[in-house]
Amino acid sequence: EPEVTQTPSHQVTQMGQEVILHCVPISNHLYFYWYRQILGQKVEFLVSFYNNEISEKSEIFDDQFSVERPDGSNFTLKIRSTKLEDSAMYFCASSESGGAGYEQYFGPGTRLTVT
Amino acid sequence: AQSVTQLDSHVSVSEGTPVLLRCNYSSSYSPSLFWYVQHPNKGLQLLLKYTSAATLVKGINGFEAEFKKSETSFHLTKPSAHMSDAAEYFCVVSDRYSGTYKYIFGTGTRLKVLA
């Protein structure tokens, strides 16, 4: 069964550094998403992406963050000048369509630790 | 704005006994609702979804959920718990009128199954 993959599974970085989190969505999906879960808190929406542009972003997704689909398979989340509070599990998801009834398929997540 | 409330952060049941995980939603519109499960070190897996068709929804692994509009609830049930059901469960509402259908997550319920 097709699945969303994410690399790395765990990333440790120093405060102020830039990180790029990688995702390979399911191949025929058109909508892509990033969510994050700070330890002990709920999963929060960051951004959605369709047709090579951001469809919607949350208040969390400020200028520190960016997303890119550099080729036909990868979908990346870049975090510039990381802060301690960026430590979280980051989930990538994809869906076949953007309609309400279309489920999103999630990757296993990347745990980002900022020291 | 749409929201979901998971009423129990932890639920413990004995193997072979019924499971009930409670979820209430808030929505101005007819919502799309989902239950996801997360096993340790795994991604979020869809258990079932409600998208305005039958109010009793059957999912994988013997789980089902009933959409009750009058009670604004979407509780997850299973007649007989297995040890392999031990995981974290998330109730999700799809935010329907905000451009892209982002997910709004509940805070999660950790299910423990006792031998």
mmCIF file of C-alpha atoms in Angstrom:
data_model
loop_
_atom_site.group_PDB
_atom_site.id
_atom_site.type_symbol
_atom_site.label_atom_id
_atom_site.label_comp_id
_atom_site.label_asym_id
_atom_site.label_seq_id
_atom_site.Cartn_x
_atom_site.Cartn_y
_atom_site.Cartn_z
ATOM 1 C CA GLU A 1 0.000 0.000 0.000
ATOM 2 C CA PRO A 2 1.365 3.452 -0.861
ATOM 3 C CA GLU A 3 2.525 5.503 2.078
ATOM 4 C CA VAL A 4 3.919 8.892 2.938
ATOM 5 C CA THR A 5 7.555 8.801 3.973
ATOM 6 C CA GLN A 6 9.509 11.350 5.973
ATOM 7 C CA THR A 7 13.209 11.829 6.592
ATOM 8 C CA PRO A 8 14.975 12.080 8.875
ATOM 9 C CA SER A 9 13.062 10.385 11.659
ATOM 10 C CA HIS A 10 14.924 12.483 14.220
ATOM 11 C CA GLN A 11 16.795 15.738 13.711
ATOM 12 C CA VAL A 12 18.817 17.494 16.366
ATOM 13 C CA THR A 13 19.932 21.039 15.658
ATOM 14 C CA GLN A 14 21.310 24.003 17.525
ATOM 15 C CA MET A 15 19.306 27.126 18.103
ATOM 16 C CA GLY A 16 19.685 29.541 15.215
ATOM 17 C CA GLN A 17 20.424 26.882 12.630
ATOM 18 C CA GLU A 18 18.298 26.104 9.595
ATOM 19 C CA VAL A 19 16.707 22.699 9.089
ATOM 20 C CA ILE A 20 14.945 21.105 6.187
ATOM 21 C CA LEU A 21 12.466 18.331 6.776
ATOM 22 C CA HIS A 22 11.769 16.024 3.880
ATOM 23 C CA CYS A 23 8.591 14.293 2.821
ATOM 24 C CA VAL A 24 7.652 12.086 -0.100
ATOM 25 C CA PRO A 25 3.859 12.164 -0.502
ATOM 26 C CA ILE A 26 1.848 9.440 -2.177
ATOM 27 C CA SER A 27 2.552 9.684 -5.878
ATOM 28 C CA ASN A 28 -0.901 10.509 -7.289
ATOM 29 C CA HIS A 29 -1.843 12.929 -4.514
ATOM 30 C CA LEU A 30 -2.193 16.599 -5.281
ATOM 31 C CA TYR A 31 -2.584 18.261 -1.871
ATOM 32 C CA PHE A 32 0.150 18.395 0.702
ATOM 33 C CA TYR A 33 0.199 19.471 4.321
ATOM 34 C CA TRP A 34 2.481 19.998 7.275
ATOM 35 C CA TYR A 35 1.347 19.657 10.869
ATOM 36 C CA ARG A 36 3.281 19.742 14.094
ATOM 37 C CA GLN A 37 2.807 18.360 17.571
ATOM 38 C CA ILE A 38 4.684 19.892 20.457
ATOM 39 C CA LEU A 39 5.204 17.319 23.208
ATOM 40 C CA GLY A 40 2.073 17.009 25.306
ATOM 41 C CA GLN A 41 0.011 19.241 23.042
ATOM 42 C CA LYS A 42 -2.413 18.669 20.205
ATOM 43 C CA VAL A 43 -1.507 18.272 16.554
ATOM 44 C CA GLU A 44 -1.629 21.689 14.862
ATOM 45 C CA PHE A 45 -2.028 22.614 11.217
ATOM 46 C CA LEU A 46 0.853 24.568 9.720
ATOM 47 C CA VAL A 47 0.314 24.835 5.983
ATOM 48 C CA SER A 48 -1.373 23.319 2.965
ATOM 49 C CA PHE A 49 0.059 23.306 -0.547
ATOM 50 C CA TYR A 50 -1.520 22.732 -3.939
ATOM 51 C CA ASN A 51 -0.494 23.437 -7.489
ATOM 52 C CA ASN A 52 2.920 24.652 -6.388
ATOM 53 C CA GLU A 53 1.664 27.278 -4.039
ATOM 54 C CA ILE A 54 0.495 27.663 -0.492
ATOM 55 C CA SER A 55 -3.276 27.281 -0.190
ATOM 56 C CA GLU A 56 -3.572 28.164 3.467
ATOM 57 C CA LYS A 57 -1.276 28.722 6.395
ATOM 58 C CA SER A 58 -1.796 29.080 10.101
ATOM 59 C CA GLU A 59 -0.636 31.874 12.373
ATOM 60 C CA ILE A 60 2.254 29.623 13.383
ATOM 61 C CA PHE A 61 3.567 29.553 9.819
ATOM 62 C CA ASP A 62 5.378 32.879 9.795
ATOM 63 C CA ASP A 63 8.398 34.049 7.805
ATOM 64 C CA GLN A 64 10.583 31.578 9.648
ATOM 65 C CA PHE A 65 8.926 28.752 7.727
ATOM 66 C CA SER A 66 8.764 27.908 4.054
ATOM 67 C CA VAL A 67 7.658 24.968 1.956
ATOM 68 C CA GLU A 68 8.760 23.783 -1.423
ATOM 69 C CA ARG A 69 8.110 21.019 -3.881
ATOM 70 C CA PRO A 70 11.527 20.972 -5.554
ATOM 71 C CA ASP A 71 10.720 18.091 -7.888
ATOM 72 C CA GLY A 72 7.865 15.776 -8.731
ATOM 73 C CA SER A 73 8.142 13.718 -5.581
ATOM 74 C CA ASN A 74 9.536 15.670 -2.631
ATOM 75 C CA PHE A 75 7.809 18.172 -0.377
ATOM 76 C CA THR A 76 10.004 20.011 2.097
ATOM 77 C CA LEU A 77 9.530 22.183 5.145
ATOM 78 C CA LYS A 78 12.337 24.625 5.879
ATOM 79 C CA ILE A 79 12.678 26.233 9.269
ATOM 80 C CA ARG A 80 15.123 29.122 9.413
ATOM 81 C CA SER A 81 16.860 30.299 12.566
ATOM 82 C CA THR A 82 15.381 27.585 14.755
ATOM 83 C CA LYS A 83 14.227 28.362 18.272
ATOM 84 C CA LEU A 84 13.854 26.120 21.289
ATOM 85 C CA GLU A 85 10.078 26.269 20.925
ATOM 86 C CA ASP A 86 10.309 24.753 17.431
ATOM 87 C CA SER A 87 11.084 21.414 19.068
ATOM 88 C CA ALA A 88 8.201 19.181 18.063
ATOM 89 C CA MET A 89 7.121 16.229 15.955
ATOM 90 C CA TYR A 90 6.440 17.393 12.401
ATOM 91 C CA PHE A 91 4.005 15.400 10.289
ATOM 92 C CA CYS A 92 3.658 15.561 6.551
ATOM 93 C CA ALA A 93 0.361 14.509 4.956
ATOM 94 C CA SER A 94 -1.056 14.240 1.479
ATOM 95 C CA SER A 95 -4.488 13.761 -0.025
ATOM 96 C CA GLU A 96 -5.826 12.909 -3.421
ATOM 97 C CA SER A 97 -8.122 15.890 -3.422
ATOM 98 C CA GLY A 98 -8.772 18.893 -1.242
ATOM 99 C CA GLY A 99 -12.439 18.103 -0.609
ATOM 100 C CA ALA A 100 -13.795 17.701 2.898
ATOM 101 C CA GLY A 101 -14.392 13.974 2.599
ATOM 102 C CA TYR A 102 -10.944 13.101 1.318
ATOM 103 C CA GLU A 103 -8.772 11.654 4.029
ATOM 104 C CA GLN A 104 -5.245 12.811 4.530
ATOM 105 C CA TYR A 105 -2.496 10.212 4.675
ATOM 106 C CA PHE A 106 0.198 10.926 7.228
ATOM 107 C CA GLY A 107 3.852 10.087 7.384
ATOM 108 C CA PRO A 108 5.534 8.752 10.534
ATOM 109 C CA GLY A 109 6.839 12.177 11.466
ATOM 110 C CA THR A 110 10.186 13.839 12.064
ATOM 111 C CA ARG A 111 11.067 14.615 15.636
ATOM 112 C CA LEU A 112 12.924 17.926 15.704
ATOM 113 C CA THR A 113 14.945 18.734 18.789
ATOM 114 C CA VAL A 114 16.420 22.223 19.060
ATOM 115 C CA THR A 115 19.148 22.594 21.689
ATOM 116 C CA ALA B 1 -14.607 27.980 13.903
ATOM 117 C CA GLN B 2 -14.643 24.224 14.000
ATOM 118 C CA SER B 3 -13.262 22.364 16.998
ATOM 119 C CA VAL B 4 -13.246 18.937 18.613
ATOM 120 C CA THR B 5 -13.064 17.977 22.251
ATOM 121 C CA GLN B 6 -11.875 14.585 23.368
ATOM 122 C CA LEU B 7 -13.291 14.142 26.799
ATOM 123 C CA ASP B 8 -10.765 11.654 28.164
ATOM 124 C CA SER B 9 -7.012 11.967 27.913
ATOM 125 C CA HIS B 10 -6.513 8.380 29.123
ATOM 126 C CA VAL B 11 -8.766 5.333 28.983
ATOM 127 C CA SER B 12 -7.934 1.908 30.416
ATOM 128 C CA VAL B 13 -9.900 -1.220 29.571
ATOM 129 C CA SER B 14 -9.357 -4.908 30.069
ATOM 130 C CA GLU B 15 -8.745 -7.103 27.071
ATOM 131 C CA GLY B 16 -12.026 -8.422 25.718
ATOM 132 C CA THR B 17 -14.149 -5.591 27.160
ATOM 133 C CA PRO B 18 -15.774 -2.785 25.159
ATOM 134 C CA VAL B 19 -13.953 0.401 24.233
ATOM 135 C CA LEU B 20 -15.554 3.840 24.242
ATOM 136 C CA LEU B 21 -13.544 6.924 23.291
ATOM 137 C CA ARG B 22 -15.560 10.111 23.404
ATOM 138 C CA CYS B 23 -15.446 13.035 21.011
ATOM 139 C CA ASN B 24 -17.633 16.119 20.746
ATOM 140 C CA TYR B 25 -17.390 18.572 17.920
ATOM 141 C CA SER B 26 -18.349 22.148 17.296
ATOM 142 C CA SER B 27 -19.248 23.171 13.790
ATOM 143 C CA SER B 28 -21.393 25.724 12.080
ATOM 144 C CA TYR B 29 -21.804 23.424 9.106
ATOM 145 C CA SER B 30 -22.268 19.748 8.451
ATOM 146 C CA PRO B 31 -18.827 18.487 9.362
ATOM 147 C CA SER B 32 -16.568 15.778 8.058
ATOM 148 C CA LEU B 33 -15.197 13.825 11.003
ATOM 149 C CA PHE B 34 -12.404 11.314 11.279
ATOM 150 C CA TRP B 35 -10.771 9.062 13.823
ATOM 151 C CA TYR B 36 -7.044 8.395 13.513
ATOM 152 C CA VAL B 37 -4.850 6.069 15.537
ATOM 153 C CA GLN B 38 -1.178 6.496 16.292
ATOM 154 C CA HIS B 39 0.889 3.569 17.468
ATOM 155 C CA PRO B 40 4.284 4.320 19.012
ATOM 156 C CA ASN B 41 6.807 5.521 16.429
ATOM 157 C CA LYS B 42 4.250 5.197 13.657
ATOM 158 C CA GLY B 43 2.345 7.673 11.543
ATOM 159 C CA LEU B 44 -1.301 8.558 11.960
ATOM 160 C CA GLN B 45 -3.532 5.886 10.469
ATOM 161 C CA LEU B 46 -7.135 6.492 9.472
ATOM 162 C CA LEU B 47 -9.619 4.326 11.362
ATOM 163 C CA LEU B 48 -12.836 5.678 9.866
ATOM 164 C CA LYS B 49 -14.523 8.783 8.530
ATOM 165 C CA TYR B 50 -17.954 10.402 8.446
ATOM 166 C CA THR B 51 -18.862 12.560 5.473
ATOM 167 C CA SER B 52 -22.653 13.074 5.722
ATOM 168 C CA ALA B 53 -23.654 9.620 4.504
ATOM 169 C CA ALA B 54 -24.625 6.889 6.997
ATOM 170 C CA THR B 55 -24.460 8.073 10.587
ATOM 171 C CA LEU B 56 -23.027 4.757 11.813
ATOM 172 C CA VAL B 57 -19.601 4.395 10.313
ATOM 173 C CA LYS B 58 -17.611 1.202 10.345
ATOM 174 C CA GLY B 59 -13.848 1.316 10.213
ATOM 175 C CA ILE B 60 -10.871 -0.947 10.316
ATOM 176 C CA ASN B 61 -10.007 -3.412 13.085
ATOM 177 C CA GLY B 62 -13.591 -3.650 14.336
ATOM 178 C CA PHE B 63 -13.963 0.015 15.284
ATOM 179 C CA GLU B 64 -17.063 2.019 14.561
ATOM 180 C CA ALA B 65 -18.401 5.475 15.356
ATOM 181 C CA GLU B 66 -21.821 7.046 15.365
ATOM 182 C CA PHE B 67 -22.454 10.613 14.278
ATOM 183 C CA LYS B 68 -25.121 12.183 16.494
ATOM 184 C CA LYS B 69 -25.978 15.656 15.353
ATOM 185 C CA SER B 70 -28.317 16.348 18.282
ATOM 186 C CA GLU B 71 -25.509 15.603 20.723
ATOM 187 C CA THR B 72 -22.700 16.943 18.498
ATOM 188 C CA SER B 73 -20.839 13.731 19.212
ATOM 189 C CA PHE B 74 -18.791 11.235 17.263
ATOM 190 C CA HIS B 75 -17.764 8.610 19.796
ATOM 191 C CA LEU B 76 -15.522 5.719 18.813
ATOM 192 C CA THR B 77 -16.417 2.222 19.980
ATOM 193 C CA LYS B 78 -15.236 -1.338 19.704
ATOM 194 C CA PRO B 79 -17.049 -4.344 21.202
ATOM 195 C CA SER B 80 -13.956 -6.165 22.409
ATOM 196 C CA ALA B 81 -10.528 -4.656 23.005
ATOM 197 C CA HIS B 82 -7.340 -6.370 21.903
ATOM 198 C CA MET B 83 -3.884 -5.756 23.282
ATOM 199 C CA SER B 84 -2.883 -4.413 19.861
ATOM 200 C CA ASP B 85 -5.441 -1.588 20.240
ATOM 201 C CA ALA B 86 -3.241 0.148 22.788
ATOM 202 C CA ALA B 87 -2.351 3.437 21.109
ATOM 203 C CA GLU B 88 -3.263 7.120 20.944
ATOM 204 C CA TYR B 89 -6.505 8.012 19.206
ATOM 205 C CA PHE B 90 -7.317 11.362 17.651
ATOM 206 C CA CYS B 91 -10.706 12.738 16.715
ATOM 207 C CA VAL B 92 -10.449 15.149 13.798
ATOM 208 C CA VAL B 93 -12.823 17.572 12.119
ATOM 209 C CA SER B 94 -12.201 18.822 8.623
ATOM 210 C CA ASP B 95 -12.568 22.582 8.484
ATOM 211 C CA ARG B 96 -14.767 22.921 5.480
ATOM 212 C CA TYR B 97 -15.044 26.588 4.647
ATOM 213 C CA SER B 98 -11.555 27.910 4.837
ATOM 214 C CA GLY B 99 -10.102 27.376 1.421
ATOM 215 C CA THR B 100 -8.314 24.107 1.886
ATOM 216 C CA TYR B 101 -9.773 21.434 4.131
ATOM 217 C CA LYS B 102 -7.293 21.452 6.929
ATOM 218 C CA TYR B 103 -7.680 19.135 9.875
ATOM 219 C CA ILE B 104 -8.495 20.318 13.353
ATOM 220 C CA PHE B 105 -7.310 17.741 15.882
ATOM 221 C CA GLY B 106 -8.560 16.865 19.300
ATOM 222 C CA THR B 107 -6.052 16.530 22.112
ATOM 223 C CA GLY B 108 -5.964 12.741 21.813
ATOM 224 C CA THR B 109 -6.953 9.824 24.032
ATOM 225 C CA ARG B 110 -4.372 7.294 25.076
ATOM 226 C CA LEU B 111 -5.925 3.838 25.249
ATOM 227 C CA LYS B 112 -4.379 1.282 27.558
ATOM 228 C CA VAL B 113 -5.461 -2.348 27.313
ATOM 229 C CA LEU B 114 -4.898 -4.500 30.361
ATOM 230 C CA ALA B 115 -4.286 -8.233 30.114
#
